Coordinates of C-alpha atoms and ligand atoms in Angstrom, one line a residue:
M1 CA 107.4 102.2 6.7
S2 CA 105.9 99.3 5.0
K3 CA 103.1 99.7 2.5
K4 CA 100.7 97.8 4.9
T5 CA 101.5 100.1 8.0
F6 CA 101.0 103.2 5.9
H7 CA 97.7 101.9 4.7
T8 CA 96.6 101.1 8.3
R9 CA 97.5 104.6 9.4
I10 CA 95.4 106.1 6.7
V11 CA 92.5 104.1 7.8
I12 CA 92.9 105.1 11.4
A13 CA 93.3 108.7 10.5
F14 CA 90.1 108.5 8.4
L15 CA 88.2 106.9 11.3
V16 CA 89.4 109.6 13.7
V17 CA 88.3 112.4 11.3
M18 CA 84.9 110.7 10.8
S19 CA 84.3 110.4 14.5
F20 CA 84.7 114.2 14.8
A21 CA 82.7 114.9 11.7
S22 CA 79.7 113.3 13.3
L23 CA 79.9 115.5 16.4
P24 CA 77.8 118.5 15.3
F25 CA 74.9 116.2 14.7
S26 CA 75.0 114.5 18.1
S27 CA 72.1 115.2 20.3
L28 CA 70.9 114.7 23.9
G29 CA 73.5 117.1 25.2
Q30 CA 76.5 114.9 24.8
K31 CA 78.4 117.0 22.4
A32 CA 81.6 115.1 22.7
S33 CA 80.1 111.7 23.4
P34 CA 80.4 108.9 20.9
V35 CA 77.3 107.2 22.5
A36 CA 74.9 110.1 21.9
P37 CA 72.2 109.4 19.4
T38 CA 71.9 111.8 16.5
R39 CA 69.2 114.5 16.4
A40 CA 67.6 112.6 13.5
Q41 CA 67.5 109.4 15.6
V42 CA 65.9 111.2 18.5
E43 CA 63.4 112.9 16.3
A44 CA 62.4 109.7 14.6
V45 CA 61.8 107.9 17.9
V46 CA 59.8 110.8 19.3
R47 CA 57.7 110.9 16.2
E48 CA 57.1 107.1 16.5
A49 CA 56.0 107.6 20.1
Y50 CA 53.7 110.5 19.1
E51 CA 51.9 108.6 16.4
K52 CA 51.7 105.4 18.5
F53 CA 50.1 107.0 21.5
K54 CA 48.2 109.9 20.0
N55 CA 44.9 108.1 20.1
D56 CA 45.5 106.1 23.3
P57 CA 42.2 106.0 25.1
G58 CA 43.5 105.3 28.6
G59 CA 42.9 107.4 31.7
K60 CA 40.7 110.4 32.5
N61 CA 41.2 114.0 33.4
A62 CA 41.5 114.9 37.1
D63 CA 38.1 116.2 38.2
Y64 CA 38.5 116.9 41.9
I65 CA 39.7 120.3 40.8
P66 CA 36.7 121.5 38.6
Y67 CA 38.9 123.4 36.1
L68 CA 40.9 120.4 35.2
A69 CA 37.9 118.3 34.3
K70 CA 37.1 120.8 31.6
V71 CA 40.6 120.8 29.9
D72 CA 40.5 119.2 26.4
S73 CA 41.6 115.7 27.0
K74 CA 42.9 115.3 23.5
L75 CA 45.7 117.9 24.0
F76 CA 49.1 116.2 23.5
G77 CA 52.5 117.7 23.4
I78 CA 56.1 116.5 23.7
A79 CA 59.3 118.5 24.2
I80 CA 63.0 117.6 24.7
V81 CA 65.5 120.2 25.8
T82 CA 69.2 119.1 25.9
T83 CA 71.9 120.4 28.2
D84 CA 73.5 122.0 25.1
N85 CA 70.3 123.8 24.6
Q86 CA 68.8 122.0 21.6
E87 CA 65.1 121.8 21.5
L88 CA 62.8 119.3 19.8
T89 CA 59.0 119.7 20.1
M90 CA 55.9 118.0 18.7
G91 CA 52.1 118.4 19.0
D92 CA 50.4 120.9 21.3
I93 CA 53.4 122.9 22.4
K94 CA 51.8 126.3 22.9
Y95 CA 49.1 125.3 25.4
S96 CA 49.7 126.5 28.9
F97 CA 48.7 124.0 31.5
S98 CA 48.9 124.1 35.3
I99 CA 52.2 122.7 36.5
Q100 CA 50.5 121.2 39.6
S101 CA 52.7 118.7 41.5
I102 CA 55.7 119.2 39.3
S103 CA 56.1 122.5 41.1
K104 CA 57.0 120.6 44.2
V105 CA 60.4 119.7 42.7
F106 CA 61.3 123.4 42.3
S107 CA 60.1 124.4 45.7
Q108 CA 62.2 121.7 47.2
A109 CA 65.1 123.1 45.2
L110 CA 64.4 126.6 46.5
A111 CA 64.2 125.4 50.1
M112 CA 67.5 123.7 49.6
E113 CA 69.1 126.9 48.2
E114 CA 68.2 128.5 51.5
F115 CA 68.8 125.8 54.0
G116 CA 70.9 123.1 52.3
P117 CA 69.9 119.4 51.8
E118 CA 70.4 118.2 55.4
V119 CA 67.8 120.6 56.9
V120 CA 65.3 119.9 54.1
F121 CA 65.8 116.2 54.6
Q122 CA 65.3 116.5 58.4
K123 CA 62.3 118.7 58.2
V124 CA 60.5 117.3 55.2
G125 CA 62.3 114.0 54.3
S126 CA 62.6 111.9 51.2
E127 CA 60.8 108.6 52.0
P128 CA 58.4 107.1 49.6
T129 CA 55.0 106.8 51.3
G130 CA 53.4 104.1 49.1
R131 CA 50.2 106.0 49.5
A132 CA 48.2 108.4 47.3
F133 CA 49.6 111.9 47.0
N134 CA 46.9 113.4 49.2
S135 CA 46.9 110.7 51.9
V136 CA 46.4 111.7 55.5
F137 CA 47.5 108.2 56.6
A138 CA 51.0 108.9 55.1
V139 CA 51.3 111.8 57.6
A140 CA 49.8 110.0 60.6
D141 CA 51.5 106.6 60.1
M142 CA 55.0 107.5 59.2
P143 CA 57.2 107.8 62.3
T144 CA 58.7 111.1 61.1
H145 CA 55.2 112.5 60.0
T146 CA 56.9 114.0 57.0
G147 CA 57.2 111.6 54.0
N148 CA 58.6 113.6 51.1
P149 CA 58.3 116.9 49.4
Y150 CA 56.2 115.5 46.5
V151 CA 53.2 114.3 48.4
N152 CA 50.8 117.2 49.3
A153 CA 51.6 117.2 53.0
G154 CA 55.4 117.3 52.4
A155 CA 55.0 120.0 49.7
I156 CA 52.9 122.2 52.0
A157 CA 55.6 121.7 54.7
T158 CA 58.3 122.7 52.1
V159 CA 56.4 125.9 51.2
S160 CA 56.1 126.7 54.9
L161 CA 59.9 126.4 55.3
I162 CA 60.7 129.0 52.6
T163 CA 61.3 132.3 54.4
A164 CA 59.7 135.6 53.5
K165 CA 58.2 138.6 55.3
S166 CA 54.7 137.9 54.0
A167 CA 52.8 135.3 52.1
E168 CA 52.8 137.5 49.0
E169 CA 56.6 137.9 49.2
K170 CA 57.0 134.1 49.5
W171 CA 54.7 133.5 46.5
Q172 CA 56.7 136.0 44.4
R173 CA 60.0 134.3 45.4
I174 CA 58.7 131.0 44.3
L175 CA 57.3 132.3 41.0
S176 CA 60.5 134.1 40.2
F177 CA 62.6 131.0 41.0
Y178 CA 60.4 128.8 38.7
S179 CA 60.8 131.4 36.0
R180 CA 64.6 131.3 36.3
C181 CA 64.5 127.5 36.0
A182 CA 62.3 127.8 32.9
G183 CA 64.3 130.7 31.4
E184 CA 61.1 132.6 30.8
K185 CA 58.7 134.6 32.9
L186 CA 55.9 132.3 34.1
S187 CA 52.6 133.4 35.6
L188 CA 49.6 132.2 37.5
I189 CA 46.6 130.7 35.8
D190 CA 44.1 132.5 38.0
E191 CA 41.1 130.3 37.0
V192 CA 43.0 127.2 38.1
Y193 CA 43.9 128.9 41.4
Q194 CA 40.3 130.0 42.1
S195 CA 39.0 126.6 41.2
E196 CA 41.4 124.8 43.5
A197 CA 41.3 127.3 46.3
A198 CA 37.5 126.8 46.5
T199 CA 37.8 123.0 46.8
N200 CA 41.0 122.3 48.8
T201 CA 39.6 121.3 52.1
G202 CA 41.7 118.1 52.0
N203 CA 44.9 120.1 51.8
K204 CA 43.8 122.3 54.6
A205 CA 43.2 119.2 56.7
L206 CA 46.7 118.0 55.9
S207 CA 48.2 121.3 57.0
M208 CA 46.4 121.0 60.4
L209 CA 47.6 117.4 60.8
L210 CA 51.1 118.6 60.1
A211 CA 50.6 121.3 62.8
K212 CA 49.6 118.6 65.3
Y213 CA 53.0 116.9 64.8
D214 CA 55.0 120.1 64.6
R215 CA 55.8 119.4 61.0
I216 CA 54.8 122.7 59.5
Y217 CA 57.0 125.8 59.9
A218 CA 54.6 128.7 59.2
D219 CA 50.9 129.5 59.4
P220 CA 49.2 126.3 58.0
F221 CA 46.4 127.9 55.9
E222 CA 48.7 130.6 54.6
S223 CA 51.1 127.8 53.5
V224 CA 48.3 125.9 51.8
D225 CA 47.3 129.1 49.9
V226 CA 50.8 129.7 48.6
Y227 CA 51.1 126.0 47.7
T228 CA 47.8 126.3 45.8
K229 CA 49.2 129.2 43.8
Q230 CA 52.4 127.4 43.0
C231 CA 50.4 124.5 41.6
S232 CA 48.5 126.9 39.4
V233 CA 51.5 128.3 37.6
G234 CA 51.1 127.9 33.9
V235 CA 53.7 126.2 31.7
N236 CA 53.8 124.9 28.2
V237 CA 55.6 121.7 27.5
A238 CA 58.8 123.3 26.2
Q239 CA 59.1 125.5 29.3
L240 CA 58.6 122.4 31.4
A241 CA 61.3 120.5 29.5
R242 CA 63.6 123.5 30.1
M243 CA 63.0 123.4 33.8
G244 CA 63.9 119.7 33.7
A245 CA 67.0 120.4 31.5
T246 CA 68.2 122.9 34.2
L247 CA 68.3 119.9 36.6
A248 CA 70.0 117.7 34.0
N249 CA 72.6 120.4 33.5
N250 CA 73.7 120.6 37.1
G251 CA 71.3 123.3 38.0
K252 CA 72.4 125.7 35.2
N253 CA 69.7 126.7 32.8
P254 CA 71.0 125.7 29.4
S255 CA 69.2 128.5 27.6
T256 CA 70.1 131.5 29.8
G257 CA 73.3 130.1 31.2
E258 CA 72.2 131.1 34.8
Q259 CA 73.2 128.8 37.6
V260 CA 69.8 128.6 39.2
I261 CA 70.2 125.6 41.5
K262 CA 73.4 124.7 43.3
P263 CA 75.1 121.8 41.5
E264 CA 75.6 119.9 44.8
D265 CA 71.8 119.9 45.4
V266 CA 70.9 118.3 42.1
P267 CA 71.6 114.6 43.1
Y268 CA 69.3 115.0 46.1
I269 CA 66.5 116.3 44.0
L270 CA 66.9 113.6 41.4
S271 CA 66.9 110.9 44.1
T272 CA 63.7 112.2 45.5
M273 CA 62.2 112.3 42.0
T274 CA 63.2 108.6 41.6
M275 CA 61.7 107.6 45.0
A276 CA 58.5 109.6 44.9
G277 CA 58.0 111.5 41.6
L278 CA 55.1 109.4 40.5
Y279 CA 53.6 108.9 44.0
D280 CA 52.6 105.3 44.5
G281 CA 53.5 104.6 40.9
S282 CA 57.1 105.4 41.5
G283 CA 58.4 101.9 42.0
G284 CA 56.8 100.7 38.7
W285 CA 58.2 103.8 36.9
A286 CA 61.8 103.2 38.2
W287 CA 61.4 99.5 37.2
H288 CA 60.1 100.2 33.7
V289 CA 61.7 103.5 32.7
G290 CA 64.6 104.3 35.1
L291 CA 64.5 108.0 34.9
P292 CA 64.0 110.5 37.7
A293 CA 60.6 112.1 36.9
K294 CA 57.8 114.2 38.3
S295 CA 54.1 114.2 37.3
G296 CA 51.3 116.6 38.0
V297 CA 47.5 116.1 37.9
G298 CA 47.4 118.8 35.2
G299 CA 48.7 116.1 32.9
G300 CA 52.3 116.9 32.7
I301 CA 55.3 114.7 33.4
V302 CA 59.0 115.8 33.1
A303 CA 61.7 113.2 33.1
V304 CA 65.4 114.1 33.6
M305 CA 68.2 112.4 31.8
P306 CA 71.2 113.5 33.9
G307 CA 73.9 115.3 31.9
K308 CA 71.8 114.9 28.7
G309 CA 68.6 116.8 29.0
A310 CA 64.9 116.4 29.8
I311 CA 61.8 115.2 28.2
A312 CA 58.4 116.7 29.1
V313 CA 55.0 115.4 27.9
F314 CA 51.6 116.9 28.4
A315 CA 48.4 114.9 28.0
P316 CA 45.6 115.4 30.6
P317 CA 44.0 111.9 31.1
L318 CA 45.5 110.3 34.2
D319 CA 45.7 106.8 35.7
E320 CA 44.5 105.8 39.2
A321 CA 47.7 107.2 40.9
G322 CA 47.3 110.6 39.2
N323 CA 49.9 110.2 36.5
S324 CA 49.3 111.1 32.8
V325 CA 48.8 107.8 30.9
K326 CA 50.1 109.0 27.5
A327 CA 53.0 110.9 29.1
Q328 CA 54.2 107.7 30.8
K329 CA 53.9 105.7 27.6
V330 CA 55.8 108.2 25.5
I331 CA 58.6 108.6 28.0
E332 CA 58.9 104.8 28.5
Y333 CA 59.0 104.3 24.7
V334 CA 61.6 107.0 24.0
A335 CA 63.8 106.0 27.0
G336 CA 63.7 102.3 26.0
K337 CA 64.5 103.0 22.3
L338 CA 67.3 105.4 23.1
D339 CA 68.8 103.5 26.1
L340 CA 68.2 106.3 28.6
N341 CA 67.5 104.2 31.7
V342 CA 70.0 105.6 34.3
F343 CA 70.2 102.2 36.0
S344 CA 71.4 100.6 32.8
P345 CA 75.1 100.7 31.8
R346 CA 73.8 101.0 28.3
S347 CA 72.9 104.6 29.0
V348 CA 76.6 105.5 29.0
G349 CA 77.4 103.3 26.0
L350 CA 78.3 100.0 27.6
K351 CA 76.4 97.7 25.3
G352 CA 77.6 94.3 26.7
E353 CA 77.9 92.7 23.3
Ligands
LIG1 N1 47.4 120.9 43.4 C1 47.1 119.5 43.5 C2 46.7 119.1 44.8 O1 47.0 119.7 45.8 C3 48.4 118.9 43.1 C4 48.3 117.4 43.1 C5 49.1 116.7 42.0 O2 49.5 117.3 41.0 N2 49.3 115.4 42.2 O3 46.0 118.1 45.0

């Protein structure tokens, strides 16, 4: 062997060793991936986003549910949970807020556990409505009178589909399923439930409209009541990120190791999140961010990075469509800096240089 070949081999061996040496630091759930950013990089970007948007004045708390109007609008928390169960949190991470519409993702998942994706697609659908989340026109105008499981009408229809002997049993099934997705026991914030139950005439009207078109599959008002409870489940931002990470991890909760959602159901759920997760803001979100996500009027948004993990942000002030302003900005910033957009080949390391 010539001296030069020997030297080249040493250099190659050194590079191979170095590439493995960097593995334990890799983050975003890609243990063996050379394109995963390091934990330090992720942390730096999240901190930048936190500082940059902490005092953002945009948006205002939802007030059509009286309880939500009173929540401190300065609360601000960020959490990332990866598919290899690393956790990174910042800000107000202990505060339990109502999950609101983010619950709709997990009830869709539960209905699919029971009936499979085709039945849920036929009975509830996955079409963007281009309307506000509580729109009656979306029900009346769409030929299928369904829309998707993330607008209120579709979510109430989804709840009606889940089988149980009584409304109480259905509610307990839903709560226990959410808890398994979060890897911790979740519970109802009773004050939120009471506040919404006293003011939800619009949702009751939607349930009757669904009944007119045979698009609700159990007692309409009972379905609205269970739906109102599911929206009033309390989560902190880390629990929400873990629920998202369960989706990112093919339905297996990365902290408990439990297969909560069938792996084959996950792509359907993520596609609905892409189409309708931010209601009539979904097109803009897909354009600017490119991550399946779901928002709730409580101020939470969870975005899923398939195979990598999930990022959840909580900040109560909302835009016109009902999506947290700060949460959108943080996720857009982090996804941009870390190349997370699923529509971009850069998200799997193809840089194009
Ligand atoms: N519980 C709320 C409602 O029914 C959920 C809406 C939301 O989060 N967008 O209006």
